Amino acid sequence: MKWSNWKYLIAYLAPLATLWGLFEQGHWSFAGIYVGFVMIPLLEIVSPQSAYNLTPAEEEQKGKMGVFDLLLYLNIPLLYAILHVYFQQVFAGTAQTYELVGMTCSVGLIVGTIGINVAHELGHRSKPVEQRMAKILLLSALYMHFFIEHNRGHHKHVSTDADPASARYGESLYAFWVRSVCGSWRNAWKLAAERLNKEGKSNWFSWQNEMLRFQVFQVGYLLSIGLIYAWWMVGYAVAVAVFGFLLLECVNYIEHYGLRRTVLPNGRPEPVQPWHSWNSDHELGRIFLYELTRHSDHHFKASRKYQVLRHFDQSPQLPFGYPTSIIIALFPPLWFLLMNPRVNKEQARQRPPESAINL
């Protein structure tokens, strides 16, 4: 098989490094962080970017290759194996404070990447079994509502003020965390209730309410941690979940920061276009996040599989890859200095509706 078919094995580097670090401990407790936020950002400085798009024939062939689906599916046992080892190591009570911090941050990184990010990919699939896999992965982050709000809310309202997951111009990452986390959870309840009403089921306090089921599953998950290990271990399960979903919100922040869709004369926003998402062609980051950084094409057709996502010349590009951009976003003055001029430039050349691309 070609290198392009095997390169996504690199995505396993962070979870495997995290698993190894859990056993080694010491300064290797931070192994996952070293990979995600030290090694990859440094390598992206010297590694090439690629705007290459598959030919239609290559896209059709790759879209049917089961190996790319298998790479996603294997993340489920890997994630829960990592969580099990983490809980065992913490429960043993022999780790020093800095080791606990390192293990928690590294495992939180994995919850956010192979937990939420892979769930994001599978959650857009049409097969019920793949959607169930997405929910199993989201369970570890206590963020199962993402399945509802992202698919039916974010993709509809992206790059408008109606979307809590689209960062506003001049909004700091920390203010965005609060607005997006709370707003997304609230919107998910609203969307779940709307679906019940459409189906003629007015009683939201029933097992047919998917949001209610998600809360039960998540409470059950935490109770199982307490019963299997110890009740004080629930705090660590929550800690890695919070780290994971805040990492997701960091990605949400940089993906649409400051970009807004033009409001048409009828009062509705224009259709979503390539210039409404920040992208990155830094190939290492693309592989690490299963091509999430080709975000414009994902919003064009959410069901398009990660291995066939395309580059658009019209898509605004971040100056750095996603991992480096997240680090910069942690320092709002630096982020604003870097990104606000780029946002102003993009918004100044806002394309008229007749320039919209239909694919």
mmCIF file of C-alpha atoms in Angstrom:
data_model
loop_
_atom_site.group_PDB
_atom_site.id
_atom_site.type_symbol
_atom_site.label_atom_id
_atom_site.label_comp_id
_atom_site.label_asym_id
_atom_site.label_seq_id
_atom_site.Cartn_x
_atom_site.Cartn_y
_atom_site.Cartn_z
ATOM 1 C CA MET A 1 0.000 0.000 0.000
ATOM 2 C CA LYS A 2 1.047 3.595 -0.602
ATOM 3 C CA TRP A 3 2.466 5.798 2.162
ATOM 4 C CA SER A 4 -0.676 7.923 1.941
ATOM 5 C CA ASN A 5 -2.677 4.882 3.064
ATOM 6 C CA TRP A 6 -0.471 4.160 6.075
ATOM 7 C CA LYS A 7 0.352 7.673 7.274
ATOM 8 C CA TYR A 8 -2.628 7.806 9.638
ATOM 9 C CA LEU A 9 -0.880 5.286 11.860
ATOM 10 C CA ILE A 10 1.012 8.358 13.092
ATOM 11 C CA ALA A 11 -2.225 9.368 14.834
ATOM 12 C CA TYR A 12 -1.597 6.457 17.220
ATOM 13 C CA LEU A 13 1.685 7.988 18.390
ATOM 14 C CA ALA A 14 0.133 10.189 21.083
ATOM 15 C CA PRO A 15 -2.109 7.493 22.639
ATOM 16 C CA LEU A 16 0.692 4.909 22.576
ATOM 17 C CA ALA A 17 3.136 7.406 24.083
ATOM 18 C CA THR A 18 0.560 8.181 26.782
ATOM 19 C CA LEU A 19 0.109 4.484 27.545
ATOM 20 C CA TRP A 20 3.883 4.015 27.794
ATOM 21 C CA GLY A 21 4.150 7.085 30.029
ATOM 22 C CA LEU A 22 1.537 5.675 32.391
ATOM 23 C CA PHE A 23 3.764 2.672 33.018
ATOM 24 C CA GLU A 24 7.080 4.557 33.126
ATOM 25 C CA GLN A 25 5.795 7.558 35.110
ATOM 26 C CA GLY A 26 8.416 10.081 36.235
ATOM 27 C CA HIS A 27 8.879 12.848 33.672
ATOM 28 C CA TRP A 28 7.423 10.470 31.080
ATOM 29 C CA SER A 29 4.027 10.966 32.718
ATOM 30 C CA PHE A 30 3.728 13.934 30.336
ATOM 31 C CA ALA A 31 4.503 11.777 27.276
ATOM 32 C CA GLY A 32 1.208 12.522 25.529
ATOM 33 C CA ILE A 33 1.708 16.261 26.021
ATOM 34 C CA TYR A 34 5.258 15.991 24.696
ATOM 35 C CA VAL A 35 3.935 14.467 21.476
ATOM 36 C CA GLY A 36 0.879 16.670 20.998
ATOM 37 C CA PHE A 37 2.194 20.052 22.068
ATOM 38 C CA VAL A 38 5.975 19.842 21.774
ATOM 39 C CA MET A 39 7.034 17.345 19.127
ATOM 40 C CA ILE A 40 4.325 18.012 16.548
ATOM 41 C CA PRO A 41 4.507 21.849 16.753
ATOM 42 C CA LEU A 42 8.294 21.742 16.418
ATOM 43 C CA LEU A 43 8.217 19.300 13.505
ATOM 44 C CA GLU A 44 5.553 21.360 11.746
ATOM 45 C CA ILE A 45 8.021 24.236 11.523
ATOM 46 C CA VAL A 46 10.318 22.204 9.274
ATOM 47 C CA SER A 47 7.906 19.683 7.747
ATOM 48 C CA PRO A 48 6.113 20.424 4.466
ATOM 49 C CA GLN A 49 2.570 21.592 3.946
ATOM 50 C CA SER A 50 0.478 19.929 1.286
ATOM 51 C CA ALA A 51 -2.447 21.322 -0.673
ATOM 52 C CA TYR A 52 -2.698 18.171 -2.780
ATOM 53 C CA ASN A 53 -6.183 16.894 -3.519
ATOM 54 C CA LEU A 54 -6.990 13.378 -4.620
ATOM 55 C CA THR A 55 -8.155 12.840 -8.155
ATOM 56 C CA PRO A 56 -11.812 11.733 -8.503
ATOM 57 C CA ALA A 57 -10.639 8.167 -9.156
ATOM 58 C CA GLU A 58 -8.349 8.190 -6.090
ATOM 59 C CA GLU A 59 -11.092 9.694 -3.963
ATOM 60 C CA GLU A 60 -13.571 6.987 -4.976
ATOM 61 C CA GLN A 61 -11.027 4.245 -4.292
ATOM 62 C CA LYS A 62 -9.923 5.603 -0.911
ATOM 63 C CA GLY A 63 -13.477 6.297 0.162
ATOM 64 C CA LYS A 64 -14.252 2.581 -0.091
ATOM 65 C CA MET A 65 -11.137 1.253 1.672
ATOM 66 C CA GLY A 66 -12.094 -0.326 4.990
ATOM 67 C CA VAL A 67 -8.636 0.171 6.523
ATOM 68 C CA PHE A 68 -9.411 3.852 7.134
ATOM 69 C CA ASP A 69 -12.570 2.920 9.053
ATOM 70 C CA LEU A 70 -10.677 0.272 11.016
ATOM 71 C CA LEU A 71 -8.149 2.885 12.140
ATOM 72 C CA LEU A 72 -11.034 4.777 13.699
ATOM 73 C CA TYR A 73 -12.718 1.759 15.273
ATOM 74 C CA LEU A 74 -9.512 0.619 17.028
ATOM 75 C CA ASN A 75 -9.477 3.845 18.993
ATOM 76 C CA ILE A 76 -12.353 2.597 21.145
ATOM 77 C CA PRO A 77 -10.509 -0.281 22.870
ATOM 78 C CA LEU A 78 -7.316 1.788 22.916
ATOM 79 C CA LEU A 79 -9.015 4.701 24.678
ATOM 80 C CA TYR A 80 -10.615 2.576 27.359
ATOM 81 C CA ALA A 81 -7.410 0.578 27.863
ATOM 82 C CA ILE A 82 -5.588 3.861 28.514
ATOM 83 C CA LEU A 83 -8.290 4.983 30.939
ATOM 84 C CA HIS A 84 -8.132 1.646 32.783
ATOM 85 C CA VAL A 85 -4.351 1.833 33.207
ATOM 86 C CA TYR A 86 -4.626 5.470 34.283
ATOM 87 C CA PHE A 87 -7.211 4.673 36.939
ATOM 88 C CA GLN A 88 -5.115 1.740 38.175
ATOM 89 C CA GLN A 89 -1.981 3.874 38.460
ATOM 90 C CA VAL A 90 -3.794 6.644 40.296
ATOM 91 C CA PHE A 91 -5.565 4.189 42.606
ATOM 92 C CA ALA A 92 -2.225 2.579 43.519
ATOM 93 C CA GLY A 93 -1.387 5.784 45.384
ATOM 94 C CA THR A 94 2.341 5.673 44.640
ATOM 95 C CA ALA A 95 2.519 8.528 42.118
ATOM 96 C CA GLN A 96 3.935 11.888 43.128
ATOM 97 C CA THR A 97 1.934 15.056 42.549
ATOM 98 C CA TYR A 98 3.745 16.049 39.359
ATOM 99 C CA GLU A 99 3.236 12.527 38.008
ATOM 100 C CA LEU A 100 -0.486 12.734 38.694
ATOM 101 C CA VAL A 101 -0.594 16.057 36.853
ATOM 102 C CA GLY A 102 1.352 14.623 33.924
ATOM 103 C CA MET A 103 -0.763 11.490 33.652
ATOM 104 C CA THR A 104 -4.007 13.449 33.956
ATOM 105 C CA CYS A 105 -3.004 15.963 31.278
ATOM 106 C CA SER A 106 -1.778 13.258 28.902
ATOM 107 C CA VAL A 107 -4.873 11.111 29.327
ATOM 108 C CA GLY A 108 -7.045 14.217 29.020
ATOM 109 C CA LEU A 109 -5.329 14.918 25.711
ATOM 110 C CA ILE A 110 -6.255 11.438 24.525
ATOM 111 C CA VAL A 111 -9.855 11.855 25.676
ATOM 112 C CA GLY A 112 -9.982 15.028 23.597
ATOM 113 C CA THR A 113 -8.295 13.621 20.496
ATOM 114 C CA ILE A 114 -9.196 9.974 19.990
ATOM 115 C CA GLY A 115 -12.186 10.349 22.311
ATOM 116 C CA ILE A 116 -13.963 13.419 20.970
ATOM 117 C CA ASN A 117 -12.242 13.940 17.616
ATOM 118 C CA VAL A 118 -12.722 10.365 16.420
ATOM 119 C CA ALA A 119 -16.281 10.496 17.778
ATOM 120 C CA HIS A 120 -16.778 13.628 15.692
ATOM 121 C CA GLU A 121 -15.797 11.727 12.554
ATOM 122 C CA LEU A 122 -17.938 8.678 13.348
ATOM 123 C CA GLY A 123 -20.871 10.797 14.522
ATOM 124 C CA HIS A 124 -21.331 12.137 11.000
ATOM 125 C CA ARG A 125 -21.595 8.656 9.510
ATOM 126 C CA SER A 126 -24.975 7.260 8.499
ATOM 127 C CA LYS A 127 -24.506 3.729 9.887
ATOM 128 C CA PRO A 128 -26.175 3.316 13.317
ATOM 129 C CA VAL A 129 -23.284 1.168 14.562
ATOM 130 C CA GLU A 130 -20.790 3.932 13.811
ATOM 131 C CA GLN A 131 -22.996 6.491 15.529
ATOM 132 C CA ARG A 132 -23.101 4.238 18.590
ATOM 133 C CA MET A 133 -19.308 4.061 18.498
ATOM 134 C CA ALA A 134 -19.218 7.868 18.514
ATOM 135 C CA LYS A 135 -21.378 7.962 21.629
ATOM 136 C CA ILE A 136 -19.188 5.390 23.386
ATOM 137 C CA LEU A 137 -16.148 7.561 22.731
ATOM 138 C CA LEU A 138 -17.901 10.756 23.863
ATOM 139 C CA LEU A 139 -18.882 9.041 27.116
ATOM 140 C CA SER A 140 -15.277 9.265 28.358
ATOM 141 C CA ALA A 141 -15.408 13.062 27.996
ATOM 142 C CA LEU A 142 -18.855 13.383 29.602
ATOM 143 C CA TYR A 143 -19.716 15.278 26.421
ATOM 144 C CA MET A 144 -22.326 13.090 24.779
ATOM 145 C CA HIS A 145 -24.505 16.117 24.022
ATOM 146 C CA PHE A 146 -21.897 17.026 21.394
ATOM 147 C CA PHE A 147 -23.457 14.347 19.183
ATOM 148 C CA ILE A 148 -26.708 16.316 19.109
ATOM 149 C CA GLU A 149 -25.583 19.925 19.163
ATOM 150 C CA HIS A 150 -22.665 19.590 16.773
ATOM 151 C CA ASN A 151 -24.563 17.710 14.073
ATOM 152 C CA ARG A 152 -27.857 19.592 14.261
ATOM 153 C CA GLY A 153 -26.792 22.919 15.740
ATOM 154 C CA HIS A 154 -23.207 23.832 14.897
ATOM 155 C CA HIS A 155 -23.375 22.741 11.265
ATOM 156 C CA LYS A 156 -26.531 24.792 10.762
ATOM 157 C CA HIS A 157 -25.457 27.967 12.552
ATOM 158 C CA VAL A 158 -21.665 27.881 12.075
ATOM 159 C CA SER A 159 -19.975 31.279 11.727
ATOM 160 C CA THR A 160 -23.016 33.133 13.065
ATOM 161 C CA ASP A 161 -23.691 34.546 16.526
ATOM 162 C CA ALA A 162 -26.388 31.874 16.938
ATOM 163 C CA ASP A 163 -23.644 29.236 17.218
ATOM 164 C CA PRO A 164 -21.961 29.074 20.633
ATOM 165 C CA ALA A 165 -19.078 27.089 19.102
ATOM 166 C CA SER A 166 -18.103 29.881 16.664
ATOM 167 C CA ALA A 167 -15.709 32.278 18.419
ATOM 168 C CA ARG A 168 -16.424 35.969 18.054
ATOM 169 C CA TYR A 169 -13.915 38.623 17.012
ATOM 170 C CA GLY A 170 -11.958 39.834 20.041
ATOM 171 C CA GLU A 171 -13.318 37.067 22.294
ATOM 172 C CA SER A 172 -10.659 35.409 24.435
ATOM 173 C CA LEU A 173 -10.337 31.650 24.562
ATOM 174 C CA TYR A 174 -11.318 31.623 28.233
ATOM 175 C CA ALA A 175 -14.507 33.627 27.684
ATOM 176 C CA PHE A 176 -15.281 31.347 24.751
ATOM 177 C CA TRP A 177 -14.872 28.242 26.909
ATOM 178 C CA VAL A 178 -17.671 29.388 29.218
ATOM 179 C CA ARG A 179 -19.984 30.521 26.422
ATOM 180 C CA SER A 180 -19.451 27.454 24.226
ATOM 181 C CA VAL A 181 -19.603 24.794 26.949
ATOM 182 C CA CYS A 182 -22.767 26.222 28.529
ATOM 183 C CA GLY A 183 -24.408 27.241 25.260
ATOM 184 C CA SER A 184 -23.798 23.928 23.529
ATOM 185 C CA TRP A 185 -25.217 21.933 26.452
ATOM 186 C CA ARG A 186 -28.290 24.181 26.596
ATOM 187 C CA ASN A 187 -28.818 24.000 22.835
ATOM 188 C CA ALA A 188 -28.586 20.209 22.897
ATOM 189 C CA TRP A 189 -31.515 20.042 25.332
ATOM 190 C CA LYS A 190 -33.484 22.371 23.081
ATOM 191 C CA LEU A 191 -32.734 20.313 19.966
ATOM 192 C CA ALA A 192 -33.649 17.072 21.729
ATOM 193 C CA ALA A 193 -36.975 18.585 22.828
ATOM 194 C CA GLU A 194 -37.688 19.827 19.300
ATOM 195 C CA ARG A 195 -37.168 16.321 17.940
ATOM 196 C CA LEU A 196 -39.578 14.895 20.499
ATOM 197 C CA ASN A 197 -42.185 17.487 19.530
ATOM 198 C CA LYS A 198 -41.798 16.651 15.839
ATOM 199 C CA GLU A 199 -42.405 13.009 16.687
ATOM 200 C CA GLY A 200 -45.511 13.958 18.669
ATOM 201 C CA LYS A 201 -43.913 13.107 22.024
ATOM 202 C CA SER A 202 -44.397 16.031 24.373
ATOM 203 C CA ASN A 203 -43.068 14.388 27.542
ATOM 204 C CA TRP A 204 -39.380 15.305 27.603
ATOM 205 C CA PHE A 205 -38.871 13.388 30.882
ATOM 206 C CA SER A 206 -38.849 10.006 29.188
ATOM 207 C CA TRP A 207 -36.317 7.488 27.938
ATOM 208 C CA GLN A 208 -37.062 8.638 24.391
ATOM 209 C CA ASN A 209 -35.345 11.954 25.160
ATOM 210 C CA GLU A 210 -31.793 11.360 23.936
ATOM 211 C CA MET A 211 -30.322 14.101 26.115
ATOM 212 C CA LEU A 212 -31.870 12.553 29.195
ATOM 213 C CA ARG A 213 -30.436 9.174 28.218
ATOM 214 C CA PHE A 214 -27.002 10.745 27.779
ATOM 215 C CA GLN A 215 -27.088 12.145 31.328
ATOM 216 C CA VAL A 216 -28.022 8.723 32.697
ATOM 217 C CA PHE A 217 -25.196 7.045 30.766
ATOM 218 C CA GLN A 218 -22.661 9.594 32.004
ATOM 219 C CA VAL A 219 -23.747 9.312 35.624
ATOM 220 C CA GLY A 220 -23.599 5.525 35.211
ATOM 221 C CA TYR A 221 -20.058 5.796 33.865
ATOM 222 C CA LEU A 222 -18.933 7.820 36.881
ATOM 223 C CA LEU A 223 -20.704 5.458 39.278
ATOM 224 C CA SER A 224 -18.916 2.524 37.668
ATOM 225 C CA ILE A 225 -15.562 4.232 38.249
ATOM 226 C CA GLY A 226 -16.460 4.678 41.893
ATOM 227 C CA LEU A 227 -17.623 1.082 42.292
ATOM 228 C CA ILE A 228 -14.694 -0.501 40.441
ATOM 229 C CA TYR A 229 -11.912 1.593 41.988
ATOM 230 C CA ALA A 230 -12.926 4.017 44.748
ATOM 231 C CA TRP A 231 -15.331 6.918 45.055
ATOM 232 C CA TRP A 232 -12.523 9.465 45.227
ATOM 233 C CA MET A 233 -11.431 8.233 41.788
ATOM 234 C CA VAL A 234 -14.523 9.851 40.282
ATOM 235 C CA GLY A 235 -12.691 13.178 40.594
ATOM 236 C CA TYR A 236 -9.940 11.916 38.290
ATOM 237 C CA ALA A 237 -12.477 10.653 35.743
ATOM 238 C CA VAL A 238 -14.024 14.128 35.744
ATOM 239 C CA ALA A 239 -10.587 15.756 35.485
ATOM 240 C CA VAL A 240 -9.567 13.929 32.296
ATOM 241 C CA ALA A 241 -13.037 14.544 30.852
ATOM 242 C CA VAL A 242 -12.802 18.295 31.505
ATOM 243 C CA PHE A 243 -9.319 18.441 29.997
ATOM 244 C CA GLY A 244 -10.634 16.563 26.973
ATOM 245 C CA PHE A 245 -13.675 18.720 26.278
ATOM 246 C CA LEU A 246 -11.754 21.950 26.887
ATOM 247 C CA LEU A 247 -9.264 20.742 24.293
ATOM 248 C CA LEU A 248 -12.202 20.277 21.918
ATOM 249 C CA GLU A 249 -13.326 23.814 22.672
ATOM 250 C CA CYS A 250 -9.811 25.061 21.913
ATOM 251 C CA VAL A 251 -10.165 23.496 18.479
ATOM 252 C CA ASN A 252 -13.631 25.003 18.061
ATOM 253 C CA TYR A 253 -12.163 28.387 18.965
ATOM 254 C CA ILE A 254 -9.438 28.405 16.320
ATOM 255 C CA GLU A 255 -11.601 26.812 13.595
ATOM 256 C CA HIS A 256 -13.988 29.746 13.102
ATOM 257 C CA TYR A 257 -12.486 32.631 15.095
ATOM 258 C CA GLY A 258 -13.894 35.967 13.918
ATOM 259 C CA LEU A 259 -15.325 34.645 10.643
ATOM 260 C CA ARG A 260 -18.956 35.459 9.944
ATOM 261 C CA ARG A 261 -21.405 34.610 7.165
ATOM 262 C CA THR A 262 -23.002 37.494 5.310
ATOM 263 C CA VAL A 263 -26.643 38.129 6.158
ATOM 264 C CA LEU A 264 -28.742 38.063 2.968
ATOM 265 C CA PRO A 265 -31.626 40.452 2.199
ATOM 266 C CA ASN A 266 -34.087 37.797 3.408
ATOM 267 C CA GLY A 267 -32.477 37.953 6.840
ATOM 268 C CA ARG A 268 -30.834 34.537 6.623
ATOM 269 C CA PRO A 269 -27.083 33.917 6.564
ATOM 270 C CA GLU A 270 -25.502 32.949 3.264
ATOM 271 C CA PRO A 271 -24.735 29.241 2.685
ATOM 272 C CA VAL A 272 -21.592 27.972 4.402
ATOM 273 C CA GLN A 273 -18.567 28.539 2.162
ATOM 274 C CA PRO A 274 -14.830 27.657 2.261
ATOM 275 C CA TRP A 275 -13.972 31.083 3.674
ATOM 276 C CA HIS A 276 -15.980 30.486 6.852
ATOM 277 C CA SER A 277 -13.441 28.129 8.464
ATOM 278 C CA TRP A 278 -9.762 28.434 9.317
ATOM 279 C CA ASN A 279 -7.768 25.597 7.773
ATOM 280 C CA SER A 280 -4.245 24.244 7.967
ATOM 281 C CA ASP A 281 -2.312 22.222 5.413
ATOM 282 C CA HIS A 282 0.448 21.334 7.895
ATOM 283 C CA GLU A 283 0.473 17.630 7.203
ATOM 284 C CA LEU A 284 1.551 16.329 10.617
ATOM 285 C CA GLY A 285 -1.272 18.140 12.362
ATOM 286 C CA ARG A 286 -3.672 16.933 9.690
ATOM 287 C CA ILE A 287 -2.698 13.313 10.323
ATOM 288 C CA PHE A 288 -2.723 13.720 14.116
ATOM 289 C CA LEU A 289 -6.334 14.990 13.974
ATOM 290 C CA TYR A 290 -7.584 12.763 11.140
ATOM 291 C CA GLU A 291 -7.703 15.662 8.636
ATOM 292 C CA LEU A 292 -9.860 17.847 10.884
ATOM 293 C CA THR A 293 -7.735 20.805 9.800
ATOM 294 C CA ARG A 294 -9.238 20.626 6.305
ATOM 295 C CA HIS A 295 -12.288 21.999 8.013
ATOM 296 C CA SER A 296 -13.918 23.884 5.158
ATOM 297 C CA ASP A 297 -14.580 20.720 3.184
ATOM 298 C CA HIS A 298 -15.991 19.078 6.288
ATOM 299 C CA HIS A 299 -18.588 21.850 6.514
ATOM 300 C CA PHE A 300 -19.378 21.504 2.824
ATOM 301 C CA LYS A 301 -20.288 17.858 3.270
ATOM 302 C CA ALA A 302 -20.136 16.592 6.840
ATOM 303 C CA SER A 303 -20.454 12.957 5.782
ATOM 304 C CA ARG A 304 -17.293 13.103 3.618
ATOM 305 C CA LYS A 305 -14.767 10.719 5.140
ATOM 306 C CA TYR A 306 -11.580 12.139 6.603
ATOM 307 C CA GLN A 307 -9.228 10.455 4.124
ATOM 308 C CA VAL A 308 -10.788 12.248 1.139
ATOM 309 C CA LEU A 309 -11.212 15.775 2.537
ATOM 310 C CA ARG A 310 -10.032 18.481 0.150
ATOM 311 C CA HIS A 311 -8.063 21.717 0.169
ATOM 312 C CA PHE A 312 -9.741 24.853 -1.192
ATOM 313 C CA ASP A 313 -7.740 27.835 -2.381
ATOM 314 C CA GLN A 314 -10.540 30.061 -1.061
ATOM 315 C CA SER A 315 -10.131 28.756 2.497
ATOM 316 C CA PRO A 316 -8.283 31.043 4.922
ATOM 317 C CA GLN A 317 -5.156 29.389 6.276
ATOM 318 C CA LEU A 318 -3.829 29.601 9.808
ATOM 319 C CA PRO A 319 -0.181 30.662 10.026
ATOM 320 C CA PHE A 320 0.550 27.543 12.080
ATOM 321 C CA GLY A 321 -0.945 24.091 12.476
ATOM 322 C CA TYR A 322 -3.781 23.410 14.900
ATOM 323 C CA PRO A 323 -1.595 22.242 17.857
ATOM 324 C CA THR A 324 0.591 25.364 17.689
ATOM 325 C CA SER A 325 -2.448 27.586 17.192
ATOM 326 C CA ILE A 326 -4.000 26.152 20.359
ATOM 327 C CA ILE A 327 -0.872 27.040 22.337
ATOM 328 C CA ILE A 328 -0.967 30.606 20.985
ATOM 329 C CA ALA A 329 -4.698 30.920 21.772
ATOM 330 C CA LEU A 330 -3.897 30.280 25.437
ATOM 331 C CA PHE A 331 -2.301 33.751 25.421
ATOM 332 C CA PRO A 332 -5.099 36.074 24.203
ATOM 333 C CA PRO A 333 -2.971 39.217 23.521
ATOM 334 C CA LEU A 334 -0.638 37.155 21.325
ATOM 335 C CA TRP A 335 -3.565 35.464 19.576
ATOM 336 C CA PHE A 336 -5.271 38.789 18.861
ATOM 337 C CA LEU A 337 -2.008 40.279 17.567
ATOM 338 C CA LEU A 338 -1.553 37.333 15.221
ATOM 339 C CA MET A 339 -5.122 36.678 14.113
ATOM 340 C CA ASN A 340 -7.116 39.913 14.199
ATOM 341 C CA PRO A 341 -5.349 41.400 11.150
ATOM 342 C CA ARG A 342 -6.000 38.136 9.290
ATOM 343 C CA VAL A 343 -9.662 38.186 10.248
ATOM 344 C CA ASN A 344 -9.952 41.808 9.120
ATOM 345 C CA LYS A 345 -8.377 40.909 5.789
ATOM 346 C CA GLU A 346 -10.715 37.951 5.278
ATOM 347 C CA GLN A 347 -13.823 39.888 6.214
ATOM 348 C CA ALA A 348 -12.791 42.848 4.040
ATOM 349 C CA ARG A 349 -12.731 40.619 0.980
ATOM 350 C CA GLN A 350 -16.018 38.950 1.889
ATOM 351 C CA ARG A 351 -17.279 37.332 -1.276
ATOM 352 C CA PRO A 352 -20.715 38.236 -2.621
ATOM 353 C CA PRO A 353 -23.402 35.504 -2.470
ATOM 354 C CA GLU A 354 -23.147 34.952 -6.229
ATOM 355 C CA SER A 355 -19.573 33.732 -5.719
ATOM 356 C CA ALA A 356 -20.776 30.830 -3.569
ATOM 357 C CA ILE A 357 -19.347 27.441 -4.401
ATOM 358 C CA ASN A 358 -21.707 24.508 -4.801
ATOM 359 C CA LEU A 359 -20.135 21.079 -4.558
#
